[in-house]
Short mmCIF file of C-alpha atoms and ligand atoms in Angstrom, two decimals:
data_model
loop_
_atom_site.label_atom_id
_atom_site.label_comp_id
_atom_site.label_asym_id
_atom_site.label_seq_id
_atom_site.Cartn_x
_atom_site.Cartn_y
_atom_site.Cartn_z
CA UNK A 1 72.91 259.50 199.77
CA UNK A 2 72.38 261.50 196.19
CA UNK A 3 73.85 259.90 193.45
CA UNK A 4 75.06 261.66 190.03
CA UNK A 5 72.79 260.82 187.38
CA UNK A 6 74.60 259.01 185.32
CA UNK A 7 71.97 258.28 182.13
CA UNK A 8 72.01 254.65 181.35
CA UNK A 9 74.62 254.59 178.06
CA UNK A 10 75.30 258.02 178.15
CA UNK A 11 78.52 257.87 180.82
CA UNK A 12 81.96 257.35 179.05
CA UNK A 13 83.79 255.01 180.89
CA UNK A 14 87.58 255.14 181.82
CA UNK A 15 89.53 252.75 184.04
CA UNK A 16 93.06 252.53 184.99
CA UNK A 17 95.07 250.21 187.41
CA UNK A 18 97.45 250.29 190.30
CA UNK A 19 100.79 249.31 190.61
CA UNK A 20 103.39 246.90 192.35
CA UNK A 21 106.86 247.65 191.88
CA UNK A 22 109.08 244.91 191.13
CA UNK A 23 112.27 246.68 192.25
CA UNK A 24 113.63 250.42 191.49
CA UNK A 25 112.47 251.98 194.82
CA UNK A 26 112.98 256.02 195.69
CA UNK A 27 115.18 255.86 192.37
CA UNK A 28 112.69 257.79 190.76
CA UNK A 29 112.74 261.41 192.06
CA UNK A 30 116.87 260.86 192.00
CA UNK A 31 116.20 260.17 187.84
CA UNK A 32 117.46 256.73 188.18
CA UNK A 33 115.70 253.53 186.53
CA UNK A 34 111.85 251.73 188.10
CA UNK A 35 110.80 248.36 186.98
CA UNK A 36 106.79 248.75 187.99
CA UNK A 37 104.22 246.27 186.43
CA UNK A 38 100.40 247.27 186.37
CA UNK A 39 97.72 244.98 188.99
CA UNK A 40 94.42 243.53 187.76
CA UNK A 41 92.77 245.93 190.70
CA UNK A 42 92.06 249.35 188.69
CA UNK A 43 90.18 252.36 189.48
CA UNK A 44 87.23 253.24 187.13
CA UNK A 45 84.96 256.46 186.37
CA UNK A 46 82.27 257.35 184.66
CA UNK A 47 81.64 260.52 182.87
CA UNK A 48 78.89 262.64 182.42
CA UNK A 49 79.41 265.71 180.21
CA UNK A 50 77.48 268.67 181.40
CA UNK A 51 76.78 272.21 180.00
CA UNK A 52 77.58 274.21 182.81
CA UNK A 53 81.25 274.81 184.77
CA UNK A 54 80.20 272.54 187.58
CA UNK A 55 81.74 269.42 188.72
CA UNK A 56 79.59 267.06 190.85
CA UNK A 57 81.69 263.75 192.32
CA UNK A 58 80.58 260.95 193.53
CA UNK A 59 82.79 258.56 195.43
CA UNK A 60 81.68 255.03 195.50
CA UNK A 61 84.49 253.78 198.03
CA UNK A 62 83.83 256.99 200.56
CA UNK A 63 79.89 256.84 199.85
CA UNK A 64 80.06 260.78 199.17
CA UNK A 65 79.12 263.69 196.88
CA UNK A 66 80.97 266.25 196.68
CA UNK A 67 80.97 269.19 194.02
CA UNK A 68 82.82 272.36 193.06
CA UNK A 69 83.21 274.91 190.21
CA UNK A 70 86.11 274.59 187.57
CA UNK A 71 88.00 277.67 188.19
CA UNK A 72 87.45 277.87 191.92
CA UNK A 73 89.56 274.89 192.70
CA UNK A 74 90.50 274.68 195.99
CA UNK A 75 93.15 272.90 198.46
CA UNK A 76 92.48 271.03 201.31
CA UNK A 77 89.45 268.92 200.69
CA UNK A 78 90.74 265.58 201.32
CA UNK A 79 90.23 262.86 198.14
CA UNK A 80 88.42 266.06 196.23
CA UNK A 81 91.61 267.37 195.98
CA UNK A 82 92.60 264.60 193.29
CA UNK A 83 89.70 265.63 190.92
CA UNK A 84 90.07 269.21 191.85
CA UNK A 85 94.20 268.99 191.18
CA UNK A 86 93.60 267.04 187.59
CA UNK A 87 91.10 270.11 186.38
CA UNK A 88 93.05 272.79 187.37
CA UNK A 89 96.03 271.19 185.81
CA UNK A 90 93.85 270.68 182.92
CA UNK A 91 93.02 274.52 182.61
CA UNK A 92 96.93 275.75 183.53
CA UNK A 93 98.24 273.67 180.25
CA UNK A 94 95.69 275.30 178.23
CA UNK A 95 93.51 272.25 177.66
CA UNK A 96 89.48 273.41 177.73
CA UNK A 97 86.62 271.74 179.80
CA UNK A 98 83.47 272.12 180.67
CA UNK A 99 81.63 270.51 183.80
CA UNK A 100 81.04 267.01 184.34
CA UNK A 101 79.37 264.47 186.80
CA UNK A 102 81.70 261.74 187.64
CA UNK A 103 81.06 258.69 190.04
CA UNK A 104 84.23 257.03 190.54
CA UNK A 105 84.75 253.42 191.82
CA UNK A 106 87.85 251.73 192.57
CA UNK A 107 89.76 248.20 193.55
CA UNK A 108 92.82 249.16 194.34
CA UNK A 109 93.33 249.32 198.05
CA UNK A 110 93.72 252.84 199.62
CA UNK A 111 97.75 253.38 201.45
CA UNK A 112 98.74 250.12 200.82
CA UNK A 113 101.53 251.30 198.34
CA UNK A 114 99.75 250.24 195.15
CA UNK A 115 99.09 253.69 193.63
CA UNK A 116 95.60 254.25 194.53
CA UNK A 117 96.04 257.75 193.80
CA UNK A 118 97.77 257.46 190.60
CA UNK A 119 95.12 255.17 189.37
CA UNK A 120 92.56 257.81 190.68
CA UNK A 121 94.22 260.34 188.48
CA UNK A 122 95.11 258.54 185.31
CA UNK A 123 91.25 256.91 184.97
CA UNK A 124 90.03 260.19 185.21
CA UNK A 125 92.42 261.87 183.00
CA UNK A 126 91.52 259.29 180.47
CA UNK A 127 87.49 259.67 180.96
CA UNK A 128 88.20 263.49 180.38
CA UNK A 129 90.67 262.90 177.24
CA UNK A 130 87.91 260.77 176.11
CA UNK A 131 84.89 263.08 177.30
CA UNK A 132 86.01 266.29 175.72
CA UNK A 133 88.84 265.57 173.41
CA UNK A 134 91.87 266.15 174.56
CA UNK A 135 94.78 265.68 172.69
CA UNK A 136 96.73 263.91 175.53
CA UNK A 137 99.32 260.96 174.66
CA UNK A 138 100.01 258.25 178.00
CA UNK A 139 103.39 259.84 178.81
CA UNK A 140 101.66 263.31 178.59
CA UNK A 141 98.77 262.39 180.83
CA UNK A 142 101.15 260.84 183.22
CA UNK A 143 103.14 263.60 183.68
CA UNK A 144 100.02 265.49 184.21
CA UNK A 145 99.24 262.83 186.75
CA UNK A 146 102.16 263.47 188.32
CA UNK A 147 101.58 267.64 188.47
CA UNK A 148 98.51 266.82 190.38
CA UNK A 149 100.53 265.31 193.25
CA UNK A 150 103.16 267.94 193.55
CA UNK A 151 101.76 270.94 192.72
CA UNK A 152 98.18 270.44 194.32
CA UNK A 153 97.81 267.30 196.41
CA UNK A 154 101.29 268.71 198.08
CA UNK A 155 102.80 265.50 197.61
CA UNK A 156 106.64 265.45 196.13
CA UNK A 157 106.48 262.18 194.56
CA UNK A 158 108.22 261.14 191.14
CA UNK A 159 106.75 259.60 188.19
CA UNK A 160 106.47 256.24 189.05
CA UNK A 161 103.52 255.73 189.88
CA UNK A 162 101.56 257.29 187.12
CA UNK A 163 103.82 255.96 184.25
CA UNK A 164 102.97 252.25 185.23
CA UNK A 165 99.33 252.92 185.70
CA UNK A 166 99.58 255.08 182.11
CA UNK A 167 101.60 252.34 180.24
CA UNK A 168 102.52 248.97 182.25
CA UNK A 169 100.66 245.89 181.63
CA UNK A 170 100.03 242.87 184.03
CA UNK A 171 102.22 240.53 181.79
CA UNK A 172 105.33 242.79 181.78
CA UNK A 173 107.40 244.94 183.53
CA UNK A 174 107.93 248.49 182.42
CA UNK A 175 111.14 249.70 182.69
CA UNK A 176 111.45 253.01 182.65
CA UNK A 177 114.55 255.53 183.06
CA UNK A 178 112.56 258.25 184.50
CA UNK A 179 115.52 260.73 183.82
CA UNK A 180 114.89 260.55 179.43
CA UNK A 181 111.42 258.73 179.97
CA UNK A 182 112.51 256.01 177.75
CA UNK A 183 110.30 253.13 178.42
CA UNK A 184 110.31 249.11 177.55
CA UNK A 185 108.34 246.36 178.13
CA UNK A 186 109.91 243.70 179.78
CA UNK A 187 107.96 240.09 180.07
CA UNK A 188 107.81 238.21 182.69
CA UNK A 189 108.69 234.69 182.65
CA UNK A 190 105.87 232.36 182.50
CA UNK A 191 107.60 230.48 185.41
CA UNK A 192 107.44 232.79 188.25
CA UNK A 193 104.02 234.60 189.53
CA UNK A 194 104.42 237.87 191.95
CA UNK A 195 102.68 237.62 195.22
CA UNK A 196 101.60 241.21 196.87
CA UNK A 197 100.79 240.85 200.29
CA UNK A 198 99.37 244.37 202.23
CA UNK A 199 100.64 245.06 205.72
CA UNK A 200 97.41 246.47 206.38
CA UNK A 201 99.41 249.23 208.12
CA UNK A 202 98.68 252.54 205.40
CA UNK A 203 101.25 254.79 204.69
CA UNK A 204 101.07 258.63 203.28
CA UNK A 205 103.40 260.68 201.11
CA UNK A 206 102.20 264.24 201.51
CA UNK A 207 103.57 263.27 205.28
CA UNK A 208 106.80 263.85 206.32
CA UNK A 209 108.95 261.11 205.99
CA UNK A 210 108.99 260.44 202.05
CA UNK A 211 109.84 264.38 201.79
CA UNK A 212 112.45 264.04 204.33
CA UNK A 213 114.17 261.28 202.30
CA UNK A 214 113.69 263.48 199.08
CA UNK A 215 115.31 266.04 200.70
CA UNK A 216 118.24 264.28 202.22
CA UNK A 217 118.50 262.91 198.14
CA UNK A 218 118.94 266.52 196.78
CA UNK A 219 121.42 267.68 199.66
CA UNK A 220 123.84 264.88 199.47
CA UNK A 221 123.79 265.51 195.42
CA UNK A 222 124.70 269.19 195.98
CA UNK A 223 127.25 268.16 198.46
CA UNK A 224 128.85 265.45 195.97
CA UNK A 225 128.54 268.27 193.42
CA UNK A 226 125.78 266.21 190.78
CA UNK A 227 122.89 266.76 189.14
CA UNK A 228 121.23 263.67 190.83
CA UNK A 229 122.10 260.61 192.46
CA UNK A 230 121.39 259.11 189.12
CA UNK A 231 124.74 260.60 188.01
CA UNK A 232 127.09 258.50 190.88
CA UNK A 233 128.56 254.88 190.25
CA UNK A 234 129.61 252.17 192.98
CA UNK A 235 132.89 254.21 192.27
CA UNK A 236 131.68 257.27 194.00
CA UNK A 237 130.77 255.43 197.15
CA UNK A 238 133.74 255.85 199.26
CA UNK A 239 133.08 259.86 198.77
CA UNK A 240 129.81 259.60 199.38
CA UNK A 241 130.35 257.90 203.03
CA UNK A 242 132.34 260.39 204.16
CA UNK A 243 129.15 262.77 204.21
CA UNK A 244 127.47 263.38 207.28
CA UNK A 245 125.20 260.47 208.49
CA UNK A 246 122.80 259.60 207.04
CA UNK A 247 123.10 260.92 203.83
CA UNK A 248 126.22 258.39 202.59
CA UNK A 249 123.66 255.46 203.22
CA UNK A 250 120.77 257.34 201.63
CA UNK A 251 123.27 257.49 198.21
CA UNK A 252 124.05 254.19 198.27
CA UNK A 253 120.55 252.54 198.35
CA UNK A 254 120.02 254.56 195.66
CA UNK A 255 123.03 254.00 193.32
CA UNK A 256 122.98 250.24 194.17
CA UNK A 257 119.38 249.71 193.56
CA UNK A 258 119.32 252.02 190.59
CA UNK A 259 122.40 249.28 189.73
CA UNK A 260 119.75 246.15 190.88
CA UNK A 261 117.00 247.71 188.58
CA UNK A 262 119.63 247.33 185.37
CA UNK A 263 120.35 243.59 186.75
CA UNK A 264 116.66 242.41 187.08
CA UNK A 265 116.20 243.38 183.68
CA UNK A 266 119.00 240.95 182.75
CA UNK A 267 117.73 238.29 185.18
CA UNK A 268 114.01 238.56 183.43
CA UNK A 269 115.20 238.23 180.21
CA UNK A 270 117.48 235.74 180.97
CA UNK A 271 114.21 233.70 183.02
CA UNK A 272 117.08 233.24 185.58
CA UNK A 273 115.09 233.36 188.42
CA UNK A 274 117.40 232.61 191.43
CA UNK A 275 119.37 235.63 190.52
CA UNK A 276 116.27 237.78 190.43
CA UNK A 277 115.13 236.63 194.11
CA UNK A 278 118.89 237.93 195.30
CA UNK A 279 118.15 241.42 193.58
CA UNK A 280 115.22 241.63 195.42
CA UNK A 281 116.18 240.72 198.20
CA UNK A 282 119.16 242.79 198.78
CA UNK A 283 116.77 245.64 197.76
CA UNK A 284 115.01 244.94 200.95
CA UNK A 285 118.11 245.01 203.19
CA UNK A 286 119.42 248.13 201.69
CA UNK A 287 115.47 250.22 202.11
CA UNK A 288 116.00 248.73 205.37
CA UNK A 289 119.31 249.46 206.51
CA UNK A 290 120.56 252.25 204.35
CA UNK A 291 117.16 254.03 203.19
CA UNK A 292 114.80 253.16 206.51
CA UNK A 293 111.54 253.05 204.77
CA UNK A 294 110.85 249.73 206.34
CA UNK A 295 108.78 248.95 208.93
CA UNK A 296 108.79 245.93 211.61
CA UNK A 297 105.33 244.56 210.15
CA UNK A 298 106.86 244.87 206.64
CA UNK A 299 110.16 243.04 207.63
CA UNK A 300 108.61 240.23 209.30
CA UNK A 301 106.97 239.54 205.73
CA UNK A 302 109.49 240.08 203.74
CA UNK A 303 111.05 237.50 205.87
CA UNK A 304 108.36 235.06 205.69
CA UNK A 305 107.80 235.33 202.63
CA UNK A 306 111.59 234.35 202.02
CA UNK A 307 111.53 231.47 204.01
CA UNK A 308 108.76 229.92 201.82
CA UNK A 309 110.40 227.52 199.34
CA UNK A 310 108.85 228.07 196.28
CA UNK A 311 109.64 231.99 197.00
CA UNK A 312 112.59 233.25 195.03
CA UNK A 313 113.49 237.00 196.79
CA UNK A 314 111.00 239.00 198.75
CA UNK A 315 110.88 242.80 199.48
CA UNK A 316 108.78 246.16 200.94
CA UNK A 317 107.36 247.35 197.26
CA UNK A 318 106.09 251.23 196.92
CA UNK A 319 107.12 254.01 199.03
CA UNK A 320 107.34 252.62 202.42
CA UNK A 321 106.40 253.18 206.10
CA UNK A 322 103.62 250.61 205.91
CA UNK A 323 102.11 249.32 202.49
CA UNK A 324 102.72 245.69 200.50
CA UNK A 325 105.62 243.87 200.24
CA UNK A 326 106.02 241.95 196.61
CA UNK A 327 107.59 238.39 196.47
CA UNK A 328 108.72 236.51 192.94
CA UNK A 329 107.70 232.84 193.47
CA UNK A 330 107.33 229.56 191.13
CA UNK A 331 104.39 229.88 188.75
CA UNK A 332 101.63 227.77 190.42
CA UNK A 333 102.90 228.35 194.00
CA UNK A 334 102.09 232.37 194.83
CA UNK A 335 98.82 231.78 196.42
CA UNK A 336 99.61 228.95 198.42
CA UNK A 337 102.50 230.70 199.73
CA UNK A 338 100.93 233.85 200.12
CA UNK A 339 98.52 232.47 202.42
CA UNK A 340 101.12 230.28 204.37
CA UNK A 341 103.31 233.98 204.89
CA UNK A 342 99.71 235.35 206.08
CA UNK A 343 98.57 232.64 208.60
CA UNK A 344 102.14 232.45 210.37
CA UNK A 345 101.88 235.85 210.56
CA UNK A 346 98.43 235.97 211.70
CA UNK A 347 99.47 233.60 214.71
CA UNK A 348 102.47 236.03 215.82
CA UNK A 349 101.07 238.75 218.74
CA UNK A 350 101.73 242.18 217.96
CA UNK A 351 103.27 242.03 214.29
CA UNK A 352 100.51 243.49 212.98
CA UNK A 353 98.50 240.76 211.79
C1 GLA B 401 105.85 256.36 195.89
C2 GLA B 401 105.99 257.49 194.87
C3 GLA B 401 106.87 257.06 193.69
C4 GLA B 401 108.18 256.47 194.17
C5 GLA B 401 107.94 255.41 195.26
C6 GLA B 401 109.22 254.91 195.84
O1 GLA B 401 105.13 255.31 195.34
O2 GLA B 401 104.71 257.85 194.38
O3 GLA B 401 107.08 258.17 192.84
O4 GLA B 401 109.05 257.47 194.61
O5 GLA B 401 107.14 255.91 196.30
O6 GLA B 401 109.93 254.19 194.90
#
């Protein structure tokens, strides 16, 4: 298998990192409020200027070289399409590039709902800011991150993802109205440690069911005569469930958990613990029951993983239909329990373990 050369000490180096979503889930495309926080697995590139237009890739996790010509980007090659989206994006905002060879290498799993893509797009965004220049600031670079998705990759996500691989850190949460982009950091108390645990069962967003939900979003909002969902209160409910099913549960996952994203803040700042567990875990019920983006695999460890006793709350993290599920648990006791959820699991027959 060819592989760029990449000169010894000549490649400029980028990384960035996935995400796990403490709570704030499908909030984000309705302009409501996400509470992400980044994961020590990242995604990392290496970038060799060139003097021609062409752009040669090399994909450590697929083992394959591909390579195109900036200005003939085009749709449909599978994980090219990533590279291919963030230079045509590039080119459309007016920013100026010449070719490059690029091996990229990453940690973060693929479909397991920890923004493998985002971290994809954001490490190379930053080798290229970095390689040629660009004046790009993180919110910026997210957003361009973002672009890539929905107007190339053909994926309709929100901004999510790329924010918290563009600005969160592993030792706080980054809350994040995604209607005004106003961003905070919010610690996390030394007492608890997240667990993530992957289904193993991978999910995909440029399928149909994430779009479906996004769709069902922006016709209950026309019906209820908003904006976005972002715009309802708990008041609103009783109009929203008289809309045709399901779109009056669809509204109120989303105003109660954009509710249960303003409540965990106070819960991590207040290191009350107990009442962040109970936010999380009525987020589960309610992507479960009103937003069905769960899965049987995910709901038997969510479960689990709230039986455990050093586990505060449990829930599905990410965009659903298969992926991780993210518990809160006593500092000290995540990996034991972690591995307690995955060997009862392990010994149950077909729950996916
Ligand atoms: C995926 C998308 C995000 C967000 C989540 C659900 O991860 O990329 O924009 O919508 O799903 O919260």
């Amino acid at each position: 298998m060819p592989i760029p050369t990449i000169r010894p000490g000549t490649a400029i180096l980028a990384r960035a990192p996935g995400r796990v979503n403490l709570i704030g889930e499908h909030t984000d495309y309705n302009g409501g409020f996400v509470l992400p926080v980044a994961i020590p697995q990242q995604t990392t590139v290496e970038v060799v200027p060139r003097e021609d237009l062409r752009v040669r890739v090399f994909s450590a996790d697929m083992n394959e070289e591909r390579e195109y010509v900036l200005g003939q980007e085009k749709e449909g090659q599978g994980w090219l399409d990533y590279v291919q989206g963030v230079t045509l994006l590039l080119a459309k905002n007016g920013y100026l590039l010449r070719g490059f060879d690029v091996r990229i290498g990453s940690e973060v799993p693929l479909g397991s709902g920890l923004s493998s893509s985002a971290a994809l797009e954001v490490s190379l965004l930053r080798g290229l800011r970095q390689a040629f220049g660009l004046q790009l600031d993180d919110v910026k670079l997210a957003l361009l991150g973002q672009k890539v998705e929905t107007d190339f990759v053909g994926a309709p996500v929100g901004i999510m993802d790329q924010m918290a691989s563009s600005l969160a850190d592993q030792k706080a949460a980054l809350f994040l109205d995604t209607r005004t982009m106003q961003h905070e950091r919010v610690p996390l108390p030394e007492g608890m440690e997240l667990i993530v645990i992957d289904s193993g069962v991978a999910h995909q967003h440029a399928a149909g069911d994430y779009k479906v939900r996004r769709a069902e979003c922006e016709r209950a909002a026309s019906m209820l005569k908003v904006n976005q969902l972002r715009d309802l209160t708990e008041a609103d409910l009783p109009k929203a469930m008289a809309l045709p099913e399901p779109l009056g549960r669809r509204v109120r996952h989303v105003v109660t958990e954009n509710a249960r994203v303003l409540a965990s803040v106070d819960a991590l700042r207040a290191e009350d613990l107990p009442r962040l567990g109970q936010l999380l875990n009525a987020s589960h019920e309610s992507q479960s029951r009103d937003y069905e983006v769960s899965i049987p695999e995910i709901d038997l460890l969510v479960k689990l993983a709230q039986q455990e006793p050093d586990v505060y709350g449990a829930r599905l993290t990410g965009g659903g239909f298969g992926g991780s599920i993210i518990a809160a648990a006593k500092a000290g006791s995540g990996a034991k329990a972690a591995a307690q959820v995955s060997t009862i699991q392990a010994r149950r027959p077909n729950c996916g373990g």
